[in-house]
Each structure stands twice: as structure tokens, then as C-alpha cells.
Short mmCIF file of C-alpha atoms in Angstrom, two decimals:
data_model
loop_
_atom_site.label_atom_id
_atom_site.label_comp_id
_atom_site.label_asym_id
_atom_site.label_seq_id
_atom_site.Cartn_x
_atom_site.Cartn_y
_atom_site.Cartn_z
CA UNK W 1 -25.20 11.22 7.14
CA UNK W 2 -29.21 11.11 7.40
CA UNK W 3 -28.88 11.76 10.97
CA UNK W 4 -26.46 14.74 10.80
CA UNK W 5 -28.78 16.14 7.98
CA UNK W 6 -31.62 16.04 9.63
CA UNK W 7 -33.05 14.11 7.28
CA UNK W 8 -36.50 12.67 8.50
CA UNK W 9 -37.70 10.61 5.71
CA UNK W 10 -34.74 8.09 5.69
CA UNK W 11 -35.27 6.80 2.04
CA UNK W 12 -32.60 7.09 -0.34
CA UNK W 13 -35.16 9.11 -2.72
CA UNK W 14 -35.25 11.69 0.58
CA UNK W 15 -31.28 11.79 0.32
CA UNK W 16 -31.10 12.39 -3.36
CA UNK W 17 -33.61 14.93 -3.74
CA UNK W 18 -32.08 16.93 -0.63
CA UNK W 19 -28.36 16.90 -3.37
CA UNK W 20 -30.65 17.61 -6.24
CA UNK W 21 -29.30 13.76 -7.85
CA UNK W 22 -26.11 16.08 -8.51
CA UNK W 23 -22.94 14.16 -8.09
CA UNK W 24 -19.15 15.22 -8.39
CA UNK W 25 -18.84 13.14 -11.56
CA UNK W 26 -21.85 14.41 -13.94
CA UNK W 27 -23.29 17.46 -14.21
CA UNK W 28 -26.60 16.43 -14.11
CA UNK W 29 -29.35 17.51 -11.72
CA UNK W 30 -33.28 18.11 -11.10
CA UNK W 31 -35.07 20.32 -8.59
CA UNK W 32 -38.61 20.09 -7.40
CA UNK W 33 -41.74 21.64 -9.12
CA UNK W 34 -41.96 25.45 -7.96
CA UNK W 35 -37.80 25.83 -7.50
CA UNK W 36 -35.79 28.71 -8.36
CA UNK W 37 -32.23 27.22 -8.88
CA UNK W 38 -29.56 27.43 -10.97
CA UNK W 39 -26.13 25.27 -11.39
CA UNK W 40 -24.11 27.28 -9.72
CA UNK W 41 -26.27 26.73 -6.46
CA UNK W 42 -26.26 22.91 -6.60
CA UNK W 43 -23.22 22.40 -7.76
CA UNK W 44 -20.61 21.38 -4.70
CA UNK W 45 -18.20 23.39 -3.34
CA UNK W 46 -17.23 22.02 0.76
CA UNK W 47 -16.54 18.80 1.30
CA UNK W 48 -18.09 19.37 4.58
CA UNK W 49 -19.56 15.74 5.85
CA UNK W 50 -16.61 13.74 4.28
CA UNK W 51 -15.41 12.68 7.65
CA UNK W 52 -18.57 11.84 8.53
CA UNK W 53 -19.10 9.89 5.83
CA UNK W 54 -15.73 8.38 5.49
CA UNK W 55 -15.14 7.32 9.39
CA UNK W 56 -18.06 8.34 11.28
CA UNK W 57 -16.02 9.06 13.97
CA UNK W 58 -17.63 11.04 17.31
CA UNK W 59 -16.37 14.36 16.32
CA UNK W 60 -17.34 14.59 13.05
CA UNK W 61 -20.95 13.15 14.46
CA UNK W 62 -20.90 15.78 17.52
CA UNK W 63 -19.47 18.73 15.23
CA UNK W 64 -21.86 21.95 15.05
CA UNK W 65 -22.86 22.72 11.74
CA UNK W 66 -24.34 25.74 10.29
CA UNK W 67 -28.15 25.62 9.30
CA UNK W 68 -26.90 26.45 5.85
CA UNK W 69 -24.39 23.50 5.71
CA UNK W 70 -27.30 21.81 6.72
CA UNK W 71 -29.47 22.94 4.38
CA UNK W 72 -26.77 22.18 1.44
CA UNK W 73 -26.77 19.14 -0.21
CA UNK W 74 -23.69 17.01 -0.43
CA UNK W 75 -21.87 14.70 -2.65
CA UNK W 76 -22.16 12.06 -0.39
CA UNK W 77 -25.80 11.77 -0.59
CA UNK W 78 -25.37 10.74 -3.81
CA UNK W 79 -22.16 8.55 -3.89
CA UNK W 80 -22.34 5.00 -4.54
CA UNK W 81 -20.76 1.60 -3.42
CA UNK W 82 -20.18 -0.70 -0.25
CA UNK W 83 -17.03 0.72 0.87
CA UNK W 84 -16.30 3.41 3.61
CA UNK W 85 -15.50 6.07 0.90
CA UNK W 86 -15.32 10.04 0.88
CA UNK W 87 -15.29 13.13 -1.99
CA UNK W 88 -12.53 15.57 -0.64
CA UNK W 89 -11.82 18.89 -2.07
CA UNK W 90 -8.27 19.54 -2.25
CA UNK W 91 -6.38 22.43 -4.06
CA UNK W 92 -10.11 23.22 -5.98
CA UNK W 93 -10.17 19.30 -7.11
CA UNK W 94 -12.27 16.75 -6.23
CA UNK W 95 -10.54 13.52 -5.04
CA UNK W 96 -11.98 9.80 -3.79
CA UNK W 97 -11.11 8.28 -0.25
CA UNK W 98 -11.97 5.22 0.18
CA UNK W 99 -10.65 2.89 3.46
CA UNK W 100 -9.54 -0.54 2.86
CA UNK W 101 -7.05 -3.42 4.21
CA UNK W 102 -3.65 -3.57 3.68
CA UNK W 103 -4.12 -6.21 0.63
CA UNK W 104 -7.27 -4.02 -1.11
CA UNK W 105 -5.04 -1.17 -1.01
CA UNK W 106 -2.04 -2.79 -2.27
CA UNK W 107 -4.44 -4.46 -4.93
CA UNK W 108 -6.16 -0.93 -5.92
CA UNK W 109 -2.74 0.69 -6.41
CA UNK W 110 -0.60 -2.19 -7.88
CA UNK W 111 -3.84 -2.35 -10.13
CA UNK W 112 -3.96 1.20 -11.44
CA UNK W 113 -0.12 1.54 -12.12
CA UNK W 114 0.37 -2.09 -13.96
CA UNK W 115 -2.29 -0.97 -16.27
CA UNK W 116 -1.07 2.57 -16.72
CA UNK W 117 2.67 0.82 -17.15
CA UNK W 118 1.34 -1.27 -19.93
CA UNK W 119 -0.41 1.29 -21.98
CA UNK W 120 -4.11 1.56 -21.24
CA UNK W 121 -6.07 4.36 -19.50
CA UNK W 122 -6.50 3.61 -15.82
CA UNK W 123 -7.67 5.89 -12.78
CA UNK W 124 -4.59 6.81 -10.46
CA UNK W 125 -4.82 5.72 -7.05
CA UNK W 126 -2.59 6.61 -4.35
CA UNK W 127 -1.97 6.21 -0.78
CA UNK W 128 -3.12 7.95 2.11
CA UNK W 129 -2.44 6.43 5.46
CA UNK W 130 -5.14 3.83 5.89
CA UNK W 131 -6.60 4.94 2.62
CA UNK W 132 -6.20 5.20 -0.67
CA UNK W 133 -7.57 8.17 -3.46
CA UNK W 134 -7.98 8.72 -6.36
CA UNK W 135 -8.54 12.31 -8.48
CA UNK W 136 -12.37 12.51 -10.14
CA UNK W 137 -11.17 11.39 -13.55
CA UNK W 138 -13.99 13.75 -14.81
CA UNK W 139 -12.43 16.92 -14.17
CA UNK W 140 -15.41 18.97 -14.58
CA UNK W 141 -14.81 18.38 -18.60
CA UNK W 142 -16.99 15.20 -18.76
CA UNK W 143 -19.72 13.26 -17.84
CA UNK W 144 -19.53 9.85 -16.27
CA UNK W 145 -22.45 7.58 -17.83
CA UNK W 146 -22.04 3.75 -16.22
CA UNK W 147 -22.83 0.79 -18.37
CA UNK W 148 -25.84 0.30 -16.43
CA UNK W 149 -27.40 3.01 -18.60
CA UNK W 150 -25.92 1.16 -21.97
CA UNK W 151 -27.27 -2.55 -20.97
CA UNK W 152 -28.43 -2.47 -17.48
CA UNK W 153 -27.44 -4.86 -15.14
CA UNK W 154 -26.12 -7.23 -18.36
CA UNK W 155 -23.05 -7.98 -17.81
CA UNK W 156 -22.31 -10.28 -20.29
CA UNK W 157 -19.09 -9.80 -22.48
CA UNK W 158 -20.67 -10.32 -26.26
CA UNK W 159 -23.23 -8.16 -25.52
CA UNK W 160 -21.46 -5.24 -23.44
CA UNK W 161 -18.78 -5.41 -26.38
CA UNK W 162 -21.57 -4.80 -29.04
CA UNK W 163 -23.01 -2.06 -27.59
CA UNK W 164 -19.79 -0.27 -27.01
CA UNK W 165 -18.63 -1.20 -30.24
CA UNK W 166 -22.30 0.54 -31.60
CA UNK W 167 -20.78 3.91 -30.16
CA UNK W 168 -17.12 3.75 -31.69
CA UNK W 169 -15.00 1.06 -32.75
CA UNK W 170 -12.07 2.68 -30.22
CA UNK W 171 -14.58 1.85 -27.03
CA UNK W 172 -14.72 -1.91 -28.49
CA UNK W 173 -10.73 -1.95 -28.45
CA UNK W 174 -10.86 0.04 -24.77
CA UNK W 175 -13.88 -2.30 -23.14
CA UNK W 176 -11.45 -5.49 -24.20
CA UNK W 177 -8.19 -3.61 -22.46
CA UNK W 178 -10.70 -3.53 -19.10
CA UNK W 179 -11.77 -7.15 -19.63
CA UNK W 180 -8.22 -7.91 -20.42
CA UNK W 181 -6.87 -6.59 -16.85
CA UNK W 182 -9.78 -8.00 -14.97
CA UNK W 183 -9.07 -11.24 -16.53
CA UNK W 184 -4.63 -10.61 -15.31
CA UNK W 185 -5.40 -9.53 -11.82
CA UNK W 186 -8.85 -11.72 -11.36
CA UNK W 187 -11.64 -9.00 -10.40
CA UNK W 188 -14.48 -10.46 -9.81
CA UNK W 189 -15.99 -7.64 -8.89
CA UNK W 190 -16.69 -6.15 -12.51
CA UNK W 191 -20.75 -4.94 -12.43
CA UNK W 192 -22.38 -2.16 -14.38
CA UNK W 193 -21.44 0.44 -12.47
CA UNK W 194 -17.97 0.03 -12.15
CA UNK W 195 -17.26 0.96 -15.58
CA UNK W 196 -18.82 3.28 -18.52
CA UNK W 197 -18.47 5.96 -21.17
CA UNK W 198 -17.49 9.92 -20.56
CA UNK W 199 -19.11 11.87 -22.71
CA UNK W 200 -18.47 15.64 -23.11
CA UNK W 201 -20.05 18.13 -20.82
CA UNK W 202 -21.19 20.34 -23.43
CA UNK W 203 -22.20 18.57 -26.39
CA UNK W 204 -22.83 15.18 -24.90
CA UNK W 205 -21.00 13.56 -26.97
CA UNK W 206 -19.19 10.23 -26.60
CA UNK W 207 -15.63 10.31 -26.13
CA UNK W 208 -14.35 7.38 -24.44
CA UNK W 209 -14.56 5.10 -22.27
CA UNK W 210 -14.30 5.85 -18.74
CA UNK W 211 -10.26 4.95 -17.33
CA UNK W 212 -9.98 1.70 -15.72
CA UNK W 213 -11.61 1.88 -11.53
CA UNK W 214 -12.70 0.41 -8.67
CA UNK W 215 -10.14 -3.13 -8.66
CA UNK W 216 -10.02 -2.94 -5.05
CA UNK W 217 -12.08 -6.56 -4.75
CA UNK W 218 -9.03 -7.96 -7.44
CA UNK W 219 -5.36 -9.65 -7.20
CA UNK W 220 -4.83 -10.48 -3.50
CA UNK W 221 -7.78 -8.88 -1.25
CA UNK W 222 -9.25 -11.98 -0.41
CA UNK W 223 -6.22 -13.86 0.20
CA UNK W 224 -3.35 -15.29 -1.39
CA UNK W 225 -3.70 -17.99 -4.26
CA UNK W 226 -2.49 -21.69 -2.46
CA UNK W 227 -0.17 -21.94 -5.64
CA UNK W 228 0.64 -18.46 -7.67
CA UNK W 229 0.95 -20.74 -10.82
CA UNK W 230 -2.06 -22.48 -10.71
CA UNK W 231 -5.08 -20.12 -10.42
CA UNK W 232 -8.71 -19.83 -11.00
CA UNK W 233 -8.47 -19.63 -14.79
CA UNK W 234 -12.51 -18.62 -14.97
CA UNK W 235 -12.04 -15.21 -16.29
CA UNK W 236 -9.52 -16.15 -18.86
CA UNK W 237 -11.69 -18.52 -20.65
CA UNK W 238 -14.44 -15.88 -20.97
CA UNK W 239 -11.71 -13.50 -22.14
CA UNK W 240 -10.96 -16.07 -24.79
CA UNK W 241 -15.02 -17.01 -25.31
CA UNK W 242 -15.47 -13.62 -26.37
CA UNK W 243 -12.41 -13.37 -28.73
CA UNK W 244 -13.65 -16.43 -30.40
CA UNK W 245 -17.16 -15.65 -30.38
CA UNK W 246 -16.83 -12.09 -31.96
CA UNK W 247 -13.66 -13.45 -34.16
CA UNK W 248 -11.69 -10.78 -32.77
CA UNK W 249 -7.71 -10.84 -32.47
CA UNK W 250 -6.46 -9.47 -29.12
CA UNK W 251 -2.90 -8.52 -29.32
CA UNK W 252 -1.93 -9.23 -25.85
CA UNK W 253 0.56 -6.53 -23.73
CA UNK W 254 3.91 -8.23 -23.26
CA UNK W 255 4.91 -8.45 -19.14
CA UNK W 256 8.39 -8.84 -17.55
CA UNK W 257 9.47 -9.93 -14.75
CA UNK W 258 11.67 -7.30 -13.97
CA UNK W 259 8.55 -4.82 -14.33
CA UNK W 260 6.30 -6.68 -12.44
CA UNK W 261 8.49 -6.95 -9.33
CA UNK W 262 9.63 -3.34 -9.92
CA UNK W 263 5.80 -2.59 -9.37
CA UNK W 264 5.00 -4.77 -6.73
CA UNK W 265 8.31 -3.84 -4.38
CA UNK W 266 7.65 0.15 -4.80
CA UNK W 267 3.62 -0.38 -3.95
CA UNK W 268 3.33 0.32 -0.66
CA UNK W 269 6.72 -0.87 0.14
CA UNK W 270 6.12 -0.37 4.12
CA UNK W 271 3.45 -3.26 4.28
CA UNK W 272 3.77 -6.65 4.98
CA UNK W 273 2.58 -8.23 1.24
CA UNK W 274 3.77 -11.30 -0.49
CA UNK W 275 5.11 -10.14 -3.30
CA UNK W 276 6.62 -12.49 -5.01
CA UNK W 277 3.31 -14.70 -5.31
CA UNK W 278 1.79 -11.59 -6.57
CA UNK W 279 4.42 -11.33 -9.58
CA UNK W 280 4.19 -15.15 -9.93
CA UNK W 281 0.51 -14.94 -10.31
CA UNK W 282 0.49 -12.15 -12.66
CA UNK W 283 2.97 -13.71 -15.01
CA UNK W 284 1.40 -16.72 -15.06
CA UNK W 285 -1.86 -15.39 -15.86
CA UNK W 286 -0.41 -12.78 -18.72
CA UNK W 287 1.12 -16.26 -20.10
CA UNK W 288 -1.97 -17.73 -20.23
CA UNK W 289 -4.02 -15.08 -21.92
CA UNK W 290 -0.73 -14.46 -24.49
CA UNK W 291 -1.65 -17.98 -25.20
CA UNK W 292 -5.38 -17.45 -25.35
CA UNK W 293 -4.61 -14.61 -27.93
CA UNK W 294 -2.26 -16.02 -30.14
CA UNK W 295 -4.71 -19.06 -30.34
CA UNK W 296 -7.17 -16.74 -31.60
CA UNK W 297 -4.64 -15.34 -34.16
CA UNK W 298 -4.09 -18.91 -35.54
CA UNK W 299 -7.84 -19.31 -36.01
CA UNK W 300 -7.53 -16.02 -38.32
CA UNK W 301 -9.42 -13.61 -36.59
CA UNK W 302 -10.05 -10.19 -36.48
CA UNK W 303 -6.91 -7.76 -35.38
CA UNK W 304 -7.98 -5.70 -32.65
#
């Protein structure tokens, strides 16, 4: 992307001052001392270099581009994370591509729709060949602020939960729903910028937090568990340490098996995936954390 952009100072700080720090999910931006702009000149419009950021392939690295293209920033100077990924305009809307394997797409997906299927607020992902994307949640109405700029790179549970619960008692009971399915389909992968508050694009105020992303590192994209009934139970226990510690009641979602295999045969149903350790997994890990909440409830917490 440097290279196409002509971009001689190869910093990052170079990249982001040639976007103006815009990004597709914020409307926030800065120009340099002396500058004449307005929004409607940074904001993006082409997805022009999202093939070259996406694959890098020789065409879109040998393509001619127009000194104004050029000249134009793009959301990709500014996007984030260590995955081949891609903003893509389609129909006027923003959307995420991001590449993966056959098991981190099948994880991303299965993910987003088990979540959505048991009543909390998750980003929709869906397939694209050797892809998968998902629609900027922001939708030009809000602005995405990651915890990082609530608690840095803390990402302890007590204290994450207290400063959400600070904002609104509703982000308290929608920071335990993410901590809930990380702890279900074992992403390990949860950091301060994977997760966050929108707030509203005019006003700036807080209105929730931001769906459920990013569980592509989660479930089975490192490989399968030896035994599906007998998993790393790591994330569960902090689940519980935080109930306990905070004397909150979690009511736990209720999971069938019926619905879980459902989910797992109609996610990408061409590719070769075990799926029945995935449903095994899953419903021995909801058990668990049923458990883990009810054993709260008998201690008398807090109803959440």
C-alpha cells in the first residue's frame, strides 16, 4: 500500500496523516496546520486499493492509477489488525473482507449467528469465496470508540466491567454477554481493540456497546479439541471469578442440541469441518457456565 502510494516516509504516522486518521468506522479526522479541508473531502468514497490491500496480487500492484487516486487517502491506511483484510464499497455501504482458513471462517460465521440465535447483538459475517465480510456495523450513524480508549490495554474483567458499568448499567449487562460467548466458543483472542462503545455521531453520546466482532482466532481455528467434552476450562473460571467477585447473577442462555447442529450443518456446509465435535464442545461448555451461573445464584447474588 506504501509502495503503490508513493509514500516515501514509510512510518505508520506518514500513512495516517496521508488518510487524515479518518477511518470507515468514526468520523473523526485532523488535517495539517495551513489546510483548507472539509468532511466531505476526507471522507471515503472508492474503495480503490482494496485488492491491493486484501491480496496484493500483481495486477492490483501493476494497475495505473490516477495522480488523484493517488493523492486520496484511503481506508486502508488506517485499518487495523494482523489479518489480510479489505473495506469494500458495495451498493453505497461499506463492508469488511477479511481472508482466512477454512476453520477461521467457519469459526467467524458459526460465531456471529450462535450469538445472534441466542439473543445478543453480534456483527454479521458472511461468506465470500475464500473470505468472509461483514457490513460496517456503524452505518455512518455512530462512532466506534475501542476499549483501549476506556482502560487501555487493561484487559482485565473487574475492571473493564466497572468502567462500562460507569457509562450505563445496560453496557455492564452487554460487556458480560461478550465475555459470556468468548468464554462458549474459547477466544482467546479478546484485546482492547476488539471490542468498545458506539456512541452517536452527532451528540457523542453513548449508546451501546459495540455488536459482538472479530472471533475469527475462537472455536476451532487452531485445531480441534483431543476430546470435545473435556476442554480448556480457563475462560470459564474467569467468567465465574468475575460473577463472584462483582456478586453479580448471570442468567445463562439455554442451548439445544438440535440448534447447535442446525447451526453448525448450514455454516459453510460445502467444507470439510467436524461438526459434531464442534456441537459437542459447545454444549459442553454452555453446561459448564449454566453451572457456573446457577452457582452464583445459590450464593445470592446480584440478577443481571
Amino acid at each position: 500500500m506504501k509502495k503503490v502510494l508513493r509514500l516515501h516516509d514509510s512510518s505508520d504516522t506518514a500513512a495516517v496523516l496521508r488518510a487524515h486518521g479518518a477511518t470507515i468506522t468514526d468520523n473523526y479526522w485532523f488535517m495539517r496546520e495551513g489546510e483548507d479541508l472539509s468532511w466531505d473531502r476526507v471522507r471515503f468514497c472508492e474503495d480503490t486499493f482494496s485488492d491491493v490491500a486484501l491480496t496484493g496480487s500483481f495486477d492490483s500492484y501493476s494497475r495505473q492509477y490516477t495522480e488523484g487516486q493517488l493523492r486520496a487517502g484511503s481506508p486502508e491506511l488506517t485499518n487495523t489488525g494482523s489479518f489480510e483484510k479489505c473495506w469494500k464499497l458495495e451498493n453505497g455501504r461499506w463492508w469488511m473482507t477479511k481472508a482466512g482458513t477454512v476453520e477461521e471462517r467457519f469459526s467467524e460465521i458459526f460465531i456471529a449467528r450462535l450469538g445472534k440465535t441466542i439473543g445478543f447483538a453480534m456483527a454479521e459475517y458472511y461468506p465470500q469465496g475464500e473470505y468472509v465480510k461483514t457490513p460496517d456495523f456503524t452505518d455512518g450513524k455512530y462512532n466506534y470508540e475501542p476499549a483501549w480508549a476506556l482502560v487501555g490495554d487493561n484487559e482485565d474483567y473487574g475492571f473493564n466491567y466497572d468502567k462500562f458499568a460507569a457509562l450505563g448499567p445496560s453496557l455492564a449487562e452487554q460487556y458480560l454477554d461478550i465475555l459470556y460467548m468468548d468464554a462458549l466458543c474459547f477466544n482467546m483472542d479478546r484485546h482492547t481493540m476488539n471490542y468498545g462503545i458506539l456512541r452517536d455521531a452527532e451528540s457523542g453520546k453513548v449508546v451501546s456497546m459495540a455488536p459482538n466482532f472479530d472471533n475469527n482466532i475462537a472455536l476451532i481455528s487452531r485445531g480441534y479439541p483431543e476430546d470435545p467434552n473435556r476442554t480448556n476450562g480457563m475462560l470459564i473460571e474467569m467468567f465465574q471469578e468475575l460473577l463472584r467477585d462483582k456478586e453479580i447473577y448471570y442468567t445463562a442462555p439455554s442451548l439445544s442440541y438440535e440448534m447447535v447442529r442446525d447451526l453448525s450443518q448450514s455454516t459453510l456446509p460445502d467444507e470439510n469441518v467436524d461438526r459434531e465435535n464442534v456441537v459437542q464442545m459447545i454444549l459442553e461448555r454452555g453446561q459448564r457456565l449454566e453451572m457456573a451461573a446457577d452457582f452464583e445464584l445459590a450464593c445470592g447474588m446480584t440478577h443481571v
